[in-house]
Amino acid sequence: MNRFTRRGLLSGMAAAGTGALIAPGAPRAIAGSAPAAGRSETQVVVVGAGLAGLTAARELVAAGCEVLVVEARDRVGGRTVNQAVTAPGADPGTIVEVGGQWVGPTQDRVLGLIQQLGLETFKTYDAGDYADYHNGKLTRYGHVFPADPLNLGLNRIPPSDPVGAAEAAAAIQELDRMAQQVPLDAPWTADDARTLDGQTFEDWMNHHLAQPGAKSLISLVINAVLSVEPRDVSLLHVLFYIASAGGLDRLVRTSDGAQESRIVGGSQRISLEMARELGPRVLLNAPVTRIEQDPAGVSVHGDNFSVRAKRCVVTAPPALAARIRYTPPLPGTRDQLTQRIPMGSVIKVQCVYPTPFWRAAGLAGQATSDTGLVRTTFDNSPPDANVGVLLGFIEGEQGRQADQMSATQRRRDVIECFTRYFGEQAADPLEYIEKNWLEEEWTRGGYGGVFTPGTWLDLGEALRAPVGHIHWAGTETATIWNGYMDGAISSGERVAKEVTNSL
Amino acid sequence: MNRFTRRGLLSGMAAAGTGALIAPGAPRAIAGSAPAAGRSETQVVVVGAGLAGLTAARELVAAGCEVLVVEARDRVGGRTVNQAVTAPGADPGTIVEVGGQWVGPTQDRVLGLIQQLGLETFKTYDAGDYADYHNGKLTRYGHVFPADPLNLGLNRIPPSDPVGAAEAAAAIQELDRMAQQVPLDAPWTADDARTLDGQTFEDWMNHHLAQPGAKSLISLVINAVLSVEPRDVSLLHVLFYIASAGGLDRLVRTSDGAQESRIVGGSQRISLEMARELGPRVLLNAPVTRIEQDPAGVSVHGDNFSVRAKRCVVTAPPALAARIRYTPPLPGTRDQLTQRIPMGSVIKVQCVYPTPFWRAAGLAGQATSDTGLVRTTFDNSPPDANVGVLLGFIEGEQGRQADQMSATQRRRDVIECFTRYFGEQAADPLEYIEKNWLEEEWTRGGYGGVFTPGTWLDLGEALRAPVGHIHWAGTETATIWNGYMDGAISSGERVAKEVTNSL
C-alpha cells in the first residue's frame, strides 16, 4: 500500500487555502450524498462528465470496473446543457438546449444510447420555406424535401444567386469526392495529405471557386459546421470532417441530415440519465489540476481531492486537456498536438415568442444570411410549441466580435437579425437566451476543436495514443461523426475497450 | 487588511499533499536564503524569470516598486540556458548555450542591456566557405562578406541550383517588400490583412515559386527562422516577423544579421546577472497554477506559495499562459488567442571535438541541407576555441519526428548529418549535447509562438491588452525582434511602463 491509498478523497487540501476569492463549490457526488468521501482509490478515473466520459464510465462499470468520474463543473453534460424557458406563458418544464442538440441518420451510437436510456426523439420543424438574406435582399424559397435525388446539397442552397449556387453545388460534390479519399483513422496517410494539409480551406476556395456567391455560400457552410472561418482550418481537416459525417450534404441538412431530430426533454438528458445510473461515481465541482503517473498507476489531483487509480481517461478537448499538469510531462509531440487544435468560436442565441409565428406564414424558421451576427437560424420550439423559439448561431469571426460586445449590444444585434429574417413580430421576444461558449471556462469555444494546417500531418498520430496509463477520449478523437454527440459517445466506447484491454 | 495579507508566502499548502510522486523542489529564492518567507504581499508579481520577466522586474524596481518574480523552473533564463562542456580536454568553465544565443545589429535592447550588465560579445565564427548538401551532393561555396550591396540575401543562398537561387532571391525581395506594409503594432490592420492571414505560407510559395530549388530554399528559411513548416504558419505572420526584424536577409545572416555575435560566458548570463541584482525578489521552483483577481488586486498561487499584489505580469508564451487558471476566467477572445499560437518545434544539438577542425579546411562550419534531421549548422566553438563545437538545429517536421526517436537513434542521425557536411572527422565527437525544447515542460517548443492563419486577424488585438490587473509580456508580445531575446527584453520594458502607469 503506497502513500496515496491513505489520503482522503475529499481531504480538501487546498480549497480552503487557495479558492478564496471565488470559492469553488465543494466537490459533490451527483446523488447529493458523498459516498466517495474517505475513499482514495479506484480502478479508473475518468476526467470529464460529458457524453464521452459518462459513456466510458458506463461501459467500464458494465465490464466490472470500479470507476470515478470527476467533473470540473457543477453539472454533467459537457457541451450539452438544458436551460429552462422562463418566459411568461411558457409551460412549466419547457426547456431549450444552449449547447449541442440535434441527432440524425447514421448517428447510430447516440441514437442507440437514446433508445437504451428510454428517451425519445422528435423531428426538427422543417416544413415551409427557408429564408435567405443576401446583398440586402430577403428571399424565401421552397426547399427540396425530403432529399434531392441527385444529392446536390441544393436543399440548403438558396436560389438568390443561381450561378453562385450552381458552382457551390458542384464544389460540394467535389469536396465529397475528395473527402472519400481520407482514411478516417489516419487522415495523414491520405494520398495527397501533404498538399491537403498544407493549405487553409480559404486557399482552396480561392483557387477553385470563381463566383463570389459560391464563396459566400461555402464559407457559410464552414461557419455553420465548424464555427470557424475558412482561413482558420486546414483543407485536410475539412475533408476529414466531411468524411467523418458521411458527406457534406448530411452535415448541413435538417431532414435526412445532422439536424433532423431533437431529444424530448433536451439533449442533456442523455448525460443526466447516465449520471443517474452512475450515482456516486460522479463527482462534480472537481476540476483536475494534475495527473501524476508511475509504473503502478496514476494519481489524479484537484484543488480539493486526490484519487489513486490504475488508469485515467481524459475526455476534455485537446486545447483544455493541455491545461492539466502531467507528471512526468507528456511527450513533446502529444503536447504540441494539443497546442494546435483550437476550439471554434460559437455563441448560441435564442428568442422565445408566444407562438412560432413564422410557421403560420409558411416559413420553416430556417434562414441563411451574409450579414449581421446571426447567419444561420432554426425553429427550436418545444415539441408541443407551447411557445415559439427561434435559434441563431453567431459563429467564427462574428462569434469573436460578439464576444467583445456588451450584452445589451449583442442582444440588440441578434434581435435585429431575427427581425430582418422573420419580420417585425420577431422584434419583441418574451425572453432572450444566449450561451457564449468562448466564455465557458471548461470548454472555451465550440462546437469543437479544429485542426490548423499541418497538424494532422505531423502530429495526428498522437491524438488517441495512450501515454502510459492515460487514455484520451472526447468527440475530437472520434473517427465517425467527429465533433458531434455521436462522436463523443463512440470515443467513450472506444476508450473503455482500450482501458479494459489494458487492465 | 484582507485575508490574503495574513497568509505566509511559503506556507507550502499543497506541496506536501499533491507533489508526492515527483516532488517539486521547495521554492527557493535566488540568493539561497529565503528572505521572502512569511511575506505574502508585494506590489507586482512577475510570472517567469526569463528575459522578459527579469527585465520587467528590474525596471519596476528601478521605478521604486516592490516586486516578486516567480519562476516554475529551478533556474532563471527561460529559453536561454548555458550548459557546461564536460568533454575531456575542454577548459574548465567552457559552456555552450542550449537555447537562444545570438545577438546582432539593430537589437538595441539586448545590446544595451549586455553593456549595462558589464557583459561582452564576440563575433560568431563566419570565415571560410559555407557548405550545402542538395540532391545528394555536397557543395562548398564562398559567401559574400560582409554584405552583398544589392541586399539580395545571396550570402546565405547556396549556388548549387542557380536558377532556383535566383528565384529565391527575388522571392526574398518580394517578401521584404510585402513585409514593409505590415504595421508592427497591429498586423491585422495591414491593407491586405484578410488575404494575407487567409493563407499558409506554403500556399503563398506554391503560387509564387516555380522552381523546386527555390521552394526548398525558402522552406529552409522558414524552418530555420521559425522552427515550423511553411504549412504551419500564416503568411501574414511571416511578413510580420520579417518586418519585426527589419528584413528577411537580416534574420538569416550571420555577419550583419541576427547570428552576428555571441555573449562571452553564454546568453544565460544576462538573466543570471539580472537575477543576482534582484536577489531575494526571485523565487525558483514556483510554478503558478492560479491567478485570482478582484477590484483591489491579484492573488497568485502555486502548489507551494501564495502572494497578494496590486498587479501581475505574465511572461509565459501564450500557449503556456493559457495553462494557468484565471479567476474570474479571462475573456473568451483572449483565451481563444492563446489556443492559436503554438510553439515551434526545435531540438538543438551540439557536438564537441578536440578542435574546430573545419576551420583548417577553410570552412565556416555553416551548412544547409535538404536531407536528414539537421539542416542548418553553425560553428559554436568557445571564443578561445579550446574545443571545437558544431551546432545543428532539428526543426519543424524533423523536430517532431526526432522527438519520437530513441535518444540513441537521434544521436546517430545527428552525427551522420555532421559527417555528411564536414567529413569523417565529425564522426566521433568527444561529447554530444542536445536540448529538446518540445520536452521542456515550461516552454513546450521553440523558438517561439507562431500565429496560425486567421489568428492575427480576429484575435490579435488581445495579445497585449491587459485584463484587469494582469499584464502580458514575453517575446511573443514584442513588435521589434519578436521571437528574439531583444523582443523579450523590450516586452519587459513595455510592460513595466504599463504597470507603473497603472499604479
mmCIF file with all atom_site columns, N, CA, C and O in Angstrom, chain B residues 125-148:
data_model
loop_
_atom_site.group_PDB
_atom_site.id
_atom_site.type_symbol
_atom_site.label_atom_id
_atom_site.label_alt_id
_atom_site.label_comp_id
_atom_site.label_asym_id
_atom_site.label_entity_id
_atom_site.label_seq_id
_atom_site.pdbx_PDB_ins_code
_atom_site.Cartn_x
_atom_site.Cartn_y
_atom_site.Cartn_z
_atom_site.occupancy
_atom_site.B_iso_or_equiv
_atom_site.pdbx_formal_charge
_atom_site.auth_seq_id
_atom_site.auth_comp_id
_atom_site.auth_asym_id
_atom_site.auth_atom_id
_atom_site.pdbx_PDB_model_num
ATOM 1  N N  . TYR B 1 125 ? 31.918 32.794 -35.418 1.00 0.00 ? 125 TYR B N  1
ATOM 2  C CA . TYR B 1 125 ? 32.894 32.433 -36.440 1.00 0.00 ? 125 TYR B CA 1
ATOM 3  C C  . TYR B 1 125 ? 32.205 32.328 -37.793 1.00 0.00 ? 125 TYR B C  1
ATOM 4  O O  . TYR B 1 125 ? 31.254 31.561 -37.947 1.00 0.00 ? 125 TYR B O  1
ATOM 5  N N  . ASP B 1 126 ? 32.672 33.096 -38.755 1.00 0.00 ? 126 ASP B N  1
ATOM 6  C CA . ASP B 1 126 ? 31.951 33.174 -40.032 1.00 0.00 ? 126 ASP B CA 1
ATOM 7  C C  . ASP B 1 126 ? 32.913 33.255 -41.220 1.00 0.00 ? 126 ASP B C  1
ATOM 8  O O  . ASP B 1 126 ? 32.554 33.694 -42.305 1.00 0.00 ? 126 ASP B O  1
ATOM 9  N N  . ALA B 1 127 ? 34.175 32.852 -40.975 1.00 0.00 ? 127 ALA B N  1
ATOM 10 C CA . ALA B 1 127 ? 35.174 32.922 -42.047 1.00 0.00 ? 127 ALA B CA 1
ATOM 11 C C  . ALA B 1 127 ? 35.189 31.607 -42.823 1.00 0.00 ? 127 ALA B C  1
ATOM 12 O O  . ALA B 1 127 ? 34.879 30.555 -42.272 1.00 0.00 ? 127 ALA B O  1
ATOM 13 N N  . GLY B 1 128 ? 35.580 31.695 -44.075 1.00 0.00 ? 128 GLY B N  1
ATOM 14 C CA . GLY B 1 128 ? 35.678 30.484 -44.883 1.00 0.00 ? 128 GLY B CA 1
ATOM 15 C C  . GLY B 1 128 ? 34.386 30.194 -45.620 1.00 0.00 ? 128 GLY B C  1
ATOM 16 O O  . GLY B 1 128 ? 33.441 30.983 -45.595 1.00 0.00 ? 128 GLY B O  1
ATOM 17 N N  . ASP B 1 129 ? 34.379 29.036 -46.249 1.00 0.00 ? 129 ASP B N  1
ATOM 18 C CA . ASP B 1 129 ? 33.235 28.691 -47.104 1.00 0.00 ? 129 ASP B CA 1
ATOM 19 C C  . ASP B 1 129 ? 32.065 28.114 -46.312 1.00 0.00 ? 129 ASP B C  1
ATOM 20 O O  . ASP B 1 129 ? 32.250 27.525 -45.247 1.00 0.00 ? 129 ASP B O  1
ATOM 21 N N  . TYR B 1 130 ? 30.902 28.267 -46.875 1.00 0.00 ? 130 TYR B N  1
ATOM 22 C CA . TYR B 1 130 ? 29.724 27.560 -46.390 1.00 0.00 ? 130 TYR B CA 1
ATOM 23 C C  . TYR B 1 130 ? 29.617 26.239 -47.168 1.00 0.00 ? 130 TYR B C  1
ATOM 24 O O  . TYR B 1 130 ? 30.223 26.076 -48.229 1.00 0.00 ? 130 TYR B O  1
ATOM 25 N N  . ALA B 1 131 ? 28.828 25.323 -46.591 1.00 0.00 ? 131 ALA B N  1
ATOM 26 C CA . ALA B 1 131 ? 28.601 24.050 -47.280 1.00 0.00 ? 131 ALA B CA 1
ATOM 27 C C  . ALA B 1 131 ? 27.109 23.906 -47.560 1.00 0.00 ? 131 ALA B C  1
ATOM 28 O O  . ALA B 1 131 ? 26.286 24.413 -46.804 1.00 0.00 ? 131 ALA B O  1
ATOM 29 N N  . ASP B 1 132 ? 26.795 23.235 -48.653 1.00 0.00 ? 132 ASP B N  1
ATOM 30 C CA . ASP B 1 132 ? 25.385 22.949 -48.933 1.00 0.00 ? 132 ASP B CA 1
ATOM 31 C C  . ASP B 1 132 ? 25.257 21.522 -49.429 1.00 0.00 ? 132 ASP B C  1
ATOM 32 O O  . ASP B 1 132 ? 26.003 21.088 -50.305 1.00 0.00 ? 132 ASP B O  1
ATOM 33 N N  . TYR B 1 133 ? 24.329 20.814 -48.834 1.00 0.00 ? 133 TYR B N  1
ATOM 34 C CA . TYR B 1 133 ? 24.061 19.439 -49.255 1.00 0.00 ? 133 TYR B CA 1
ATOM 35 C C  . TYR B 1 133 ? 22.704 19.428 -49.935 1.00 0.00 ? 133 TYR B C  1
ATOM 36 O O  . TYR B 1 133 ? 21.694 19.749 -49.319 1.00 0.00 ? 133 TYR B O  1
ATOM 37 N N  . HIS B 1 134 ? 22.692 19.077 -51.214 1.00 0.00 ? 134 HIS B N  1
ATOM 38 C CA . HIS B 1 134 ? 21.475 19.226 -52.009 1.00 0.00 ? 134 HIS B CA 1
ATOM 39 C C  . HIS B 1 134 ? 21.420 18.114 -53.038 1.00 0.00 ? 134 HIS B C  1
ATOM 40 O O  . HIS B 1 134 ? 22.401 17.875 -53.738 1.00 0.00 ? 134 HIS B O  1
ATOM 41 N N  . ASN B 1 135 ? 20.279 17.427 -53.101 1.00 0.00 ? 135 ASN B N  1
ATOM 42 C CA . ASN B 1 135 ? 20.134 16.313 -54.054 1.00 0.00 ? 135 ASN B CA 1
ATOM 43 C C  . ASN B 1 135 ? 21.289 15.320 -53.945 1.00 0.00 ? 135 ASN B C  1
ATOM 44 O O  . ASN B 1 135 ? 21.835 14.863 -54.959 1.00 0.00 ? 135 ASN B O  1
ATOM 45 N N  . GLY B 1 136 ? 21.713 15.034 -52.734 1.00 0.00 ? 136 GLY B N  1
ATOM 46 C CA . GLY B 1 136 ? 22.758 14.029 -52.547 1.00 0.00 ? 136 GLY B CA 1
ATOM 47 C C  . GLY B 1 136 ? 24.165 14.490 -52.838 1.00 0.00 ? 136 GLY B C  1
ATOM 48 O O  . GLY B 1 136 ? 25.101 13.682 -52.865 1.00 0.00 ? 136 GLY B O  1
ATOM 49 N N  . LYS B 1 137 ? 24.348 15.786 -53.024 1.00 0.00 ? 137 LYS B N  1
ATOM 50 C CA . LYS B 1 137 ? 25.667 16.280 -53.424 1.00 0.00 ? 137 LYS B CA 1
ATOM 51 C C  . LYS B 1 137 ? 26.092 17.425 -52.503 1.00 0.00 ? 137 LYS B C  1
ATOM 52 O O  . LYS B 1 137 ? 25.313 18.335 -52.219 1.00 0.00 ? 137 LYS B O  1
ATOM 53 N N  . LEU B 1 138 ? 27.335 17.376 -52.061 1.00 0.00 ? 138 LEU B N  1
ATOM 54 C CA . LEU B 1 138 ? 27.865 18.423 -51.190 1.00 0.00 ? 138 LEU B CA 1
ATOM 55 C C  . LEU B 1 138 ? 28.614 19.472 -52.018 1.00 0.00 ? 138 LEU B C  1
ATOM 56 O O  . LEU B 1 138 ? 29.462 19.129 -52.823 1.00 0.00 ? 138 LEU B O  1
ATOM 57 N N  . THR B 1 139 ? 28.277 20.727 -51.784 1.00 0.00 ? 139 THR B N  1
ATOM 58 C CA . THR B 1 139 ? 28.947 21.826 -52.490 1.00 0.00 ? 139 THR B CA 1
ATOM 59 C C  . THR B 1 139 ? 29.503 22.771 -51.440 1.00 0.00 ? 139 THR B C  1
ATOM 60 O O  . THR B 1 139 ? 28.845 23.026 -50.428 1.00 0.00 ? 139 THR B O  1
ATOM 61 N N  . ARG B 1 140 ? 30.701 23.288 -51.653 1.00 0.00 ? 140 ARG B N  1
ATOM 62 C CA . ARG B 1 140 ? 31.142 24.386 -50.793 1.00 0.00 ? 140 ARG B CA 1
ATOM 63 C C  . ARG B 1 140 ? 31.239 25.643 -51.636 1.00 0.00 ? 140 ARG B C  1
ATOM 64 O O  . ARG B 1 140 ? 31.505 25.588 -52.833 1.00 0.00 ? 140 ARG B O  1
ATOM 65 N N  . TYR B 1 141 ? 30.968 26.755 -50.990 1.00 0.00 ? 141 TYR B N  1
ATOM 66 C CA . TYR B 1 141 ? 30.920 27.992 -51.766 1.00 0.00 ? 141 TYR B CA 1
ATOM 67 C C  . TYR B 1 141 ? 31.324 29.169 -50.890 1.00 0.00 ? 141 TYR B C  1
ATOM 68 O O  . TYR B 1 141 ? 31.073 29.174 -49.677 1.00 0.00 ? 141 TYR B O  1
ATOM 69 N N  . GLY B 1 142 ? 31.962 30.137 -51.525 1.00 0.00 ? 142 GLY B N  1
ATOM 70 C CA . GLY B 1 142 ? 32.341 31.340 -50.798 1.00 0.00 ? 142 GLY B CA 1
ATOM 71 C C  . GLY B 1 142 ? 31.103 32.201 -50.607 1.00 0.00 ? 142 GLY B C  1
ATOM 72 O O  . GLY B 1 142 ? 30.292 32.348 -51.516 1.00 0.00 ? 142 GLY B O  1
ATOM 73 N N  . HIS B 1 143 ? 30.902 32.717 -49.423 1.00 0.00 ? 143 HIS B N  1
ATOM 74 C CA . HIS B 1 143 ? 29.739 33.579 -49.229 1.00 0.00 ? 143 HIS B CA 1
ATOM 75 C C  . HIS B 1 143 ? 30.198 35.022 -49.234 1.00 0.00 ? 143 HIS B C  1
ATOM 76 O O  . HIS B 1 143 ? 31.288 35.355 -48.808 1.00 0.00 ? 143 HIS B O  1
ATOM 77 N N  . VAL B 1 144 ? 29.388 35.870 -49.758 1.00 0.00 ? 144 VAL B N  1
ATOM 78 C CA . VAL B 1 144 ? 29.699 37.292 -49.860 1.00 0.00 ? 144 VAL B CA 1
ATOM 79 C C  . VAL B 1 144 ? 29.859 37.851 -48.446 1.00 0.00 ? 144 VAL B C  1
ATOM 80 O O  . VAL B 1 144 ? 29.049 37.566 -47.573 1.00 0.00 ? 144 VAL B O  1
ATOM 81 N N  . PHE B 1 145 ? 30.833 38.630 -48.228 1.00 0.00 ? 145 PHE B N  1
ATOM 82 C CA . PHE B 1 145 ? 31.103 39.139 -46.879 1.00 0.00 ? 145 PHE B CA 1
ATOM 83 C C  . PHE B 1 145 ? 31.616 40.561 -46.987 1.00 0.00 ? 145 PHE B C  1
ATOM 84 O O  . PHE B 1 145 ? 32.465 40.824 -47.816 1.00 0.00 ? 145 PHE B O  1
ATOM 85 N N  . PRO B 1 146 ? 31.187 41.487 -46.211 1.00 0.00 ? 146 PRO B N  1
ATOM 86 C CA . PRO B 1 146 ? 30.197 41.314 -45.142 1.00 0.00 ? 146 PRO B CA 1
ATOM 87 C C  . PRO B 1 146 ? 28.752 41.382 -45.632 1.00 0.00 ? 146 PRO B C  1
ATOM 88 O O  . PRO B 1 146 ? 27.859 40.956 -44.921 1.00 0.00 ? 146 PRO B O  1
ATOM 89 N N  . ALA B 1 147 ? 28.512 41.951 -46.810 1.00 0.00 ? 147 ALA B N  1
ATOM 90 C CA . ALA B 1 147 ? 27.113 42.031 -47.258 1.00 0.00 ? 147 ALA B CA 1
ATOM 91 C C  . ALA B 1 147 ? 27.119 42.196 -48.763 1.00 0.00 ? 147 ALA B C  1
ATOM 92 O O  . ALA B 1 147 ? 28.053 42.749 -49.335 1.00 0.00 ? 147 ALA B O  1
ATOM 93 N N  . ASP B 1 148 ? 26.114 41.698 -49.400 1.00 0.00 ? 148 ASP B N  1
ATOM 94 C CA . ASP B 1 148 ? 26.030 41.951 -50.826 1.00 0.00 ? 148 ASP B CA 1
ATOM 95 C C  . ASP B 1 148 ? 25.329 43.285 -51.039 1.00 0.00 ? 148 ASP B C  1
ATOM 96 O O  . ASP B 1 148 ? 24.287 43.552 -50.454 1.00 0.00 ? 148 ASP B O  1
#
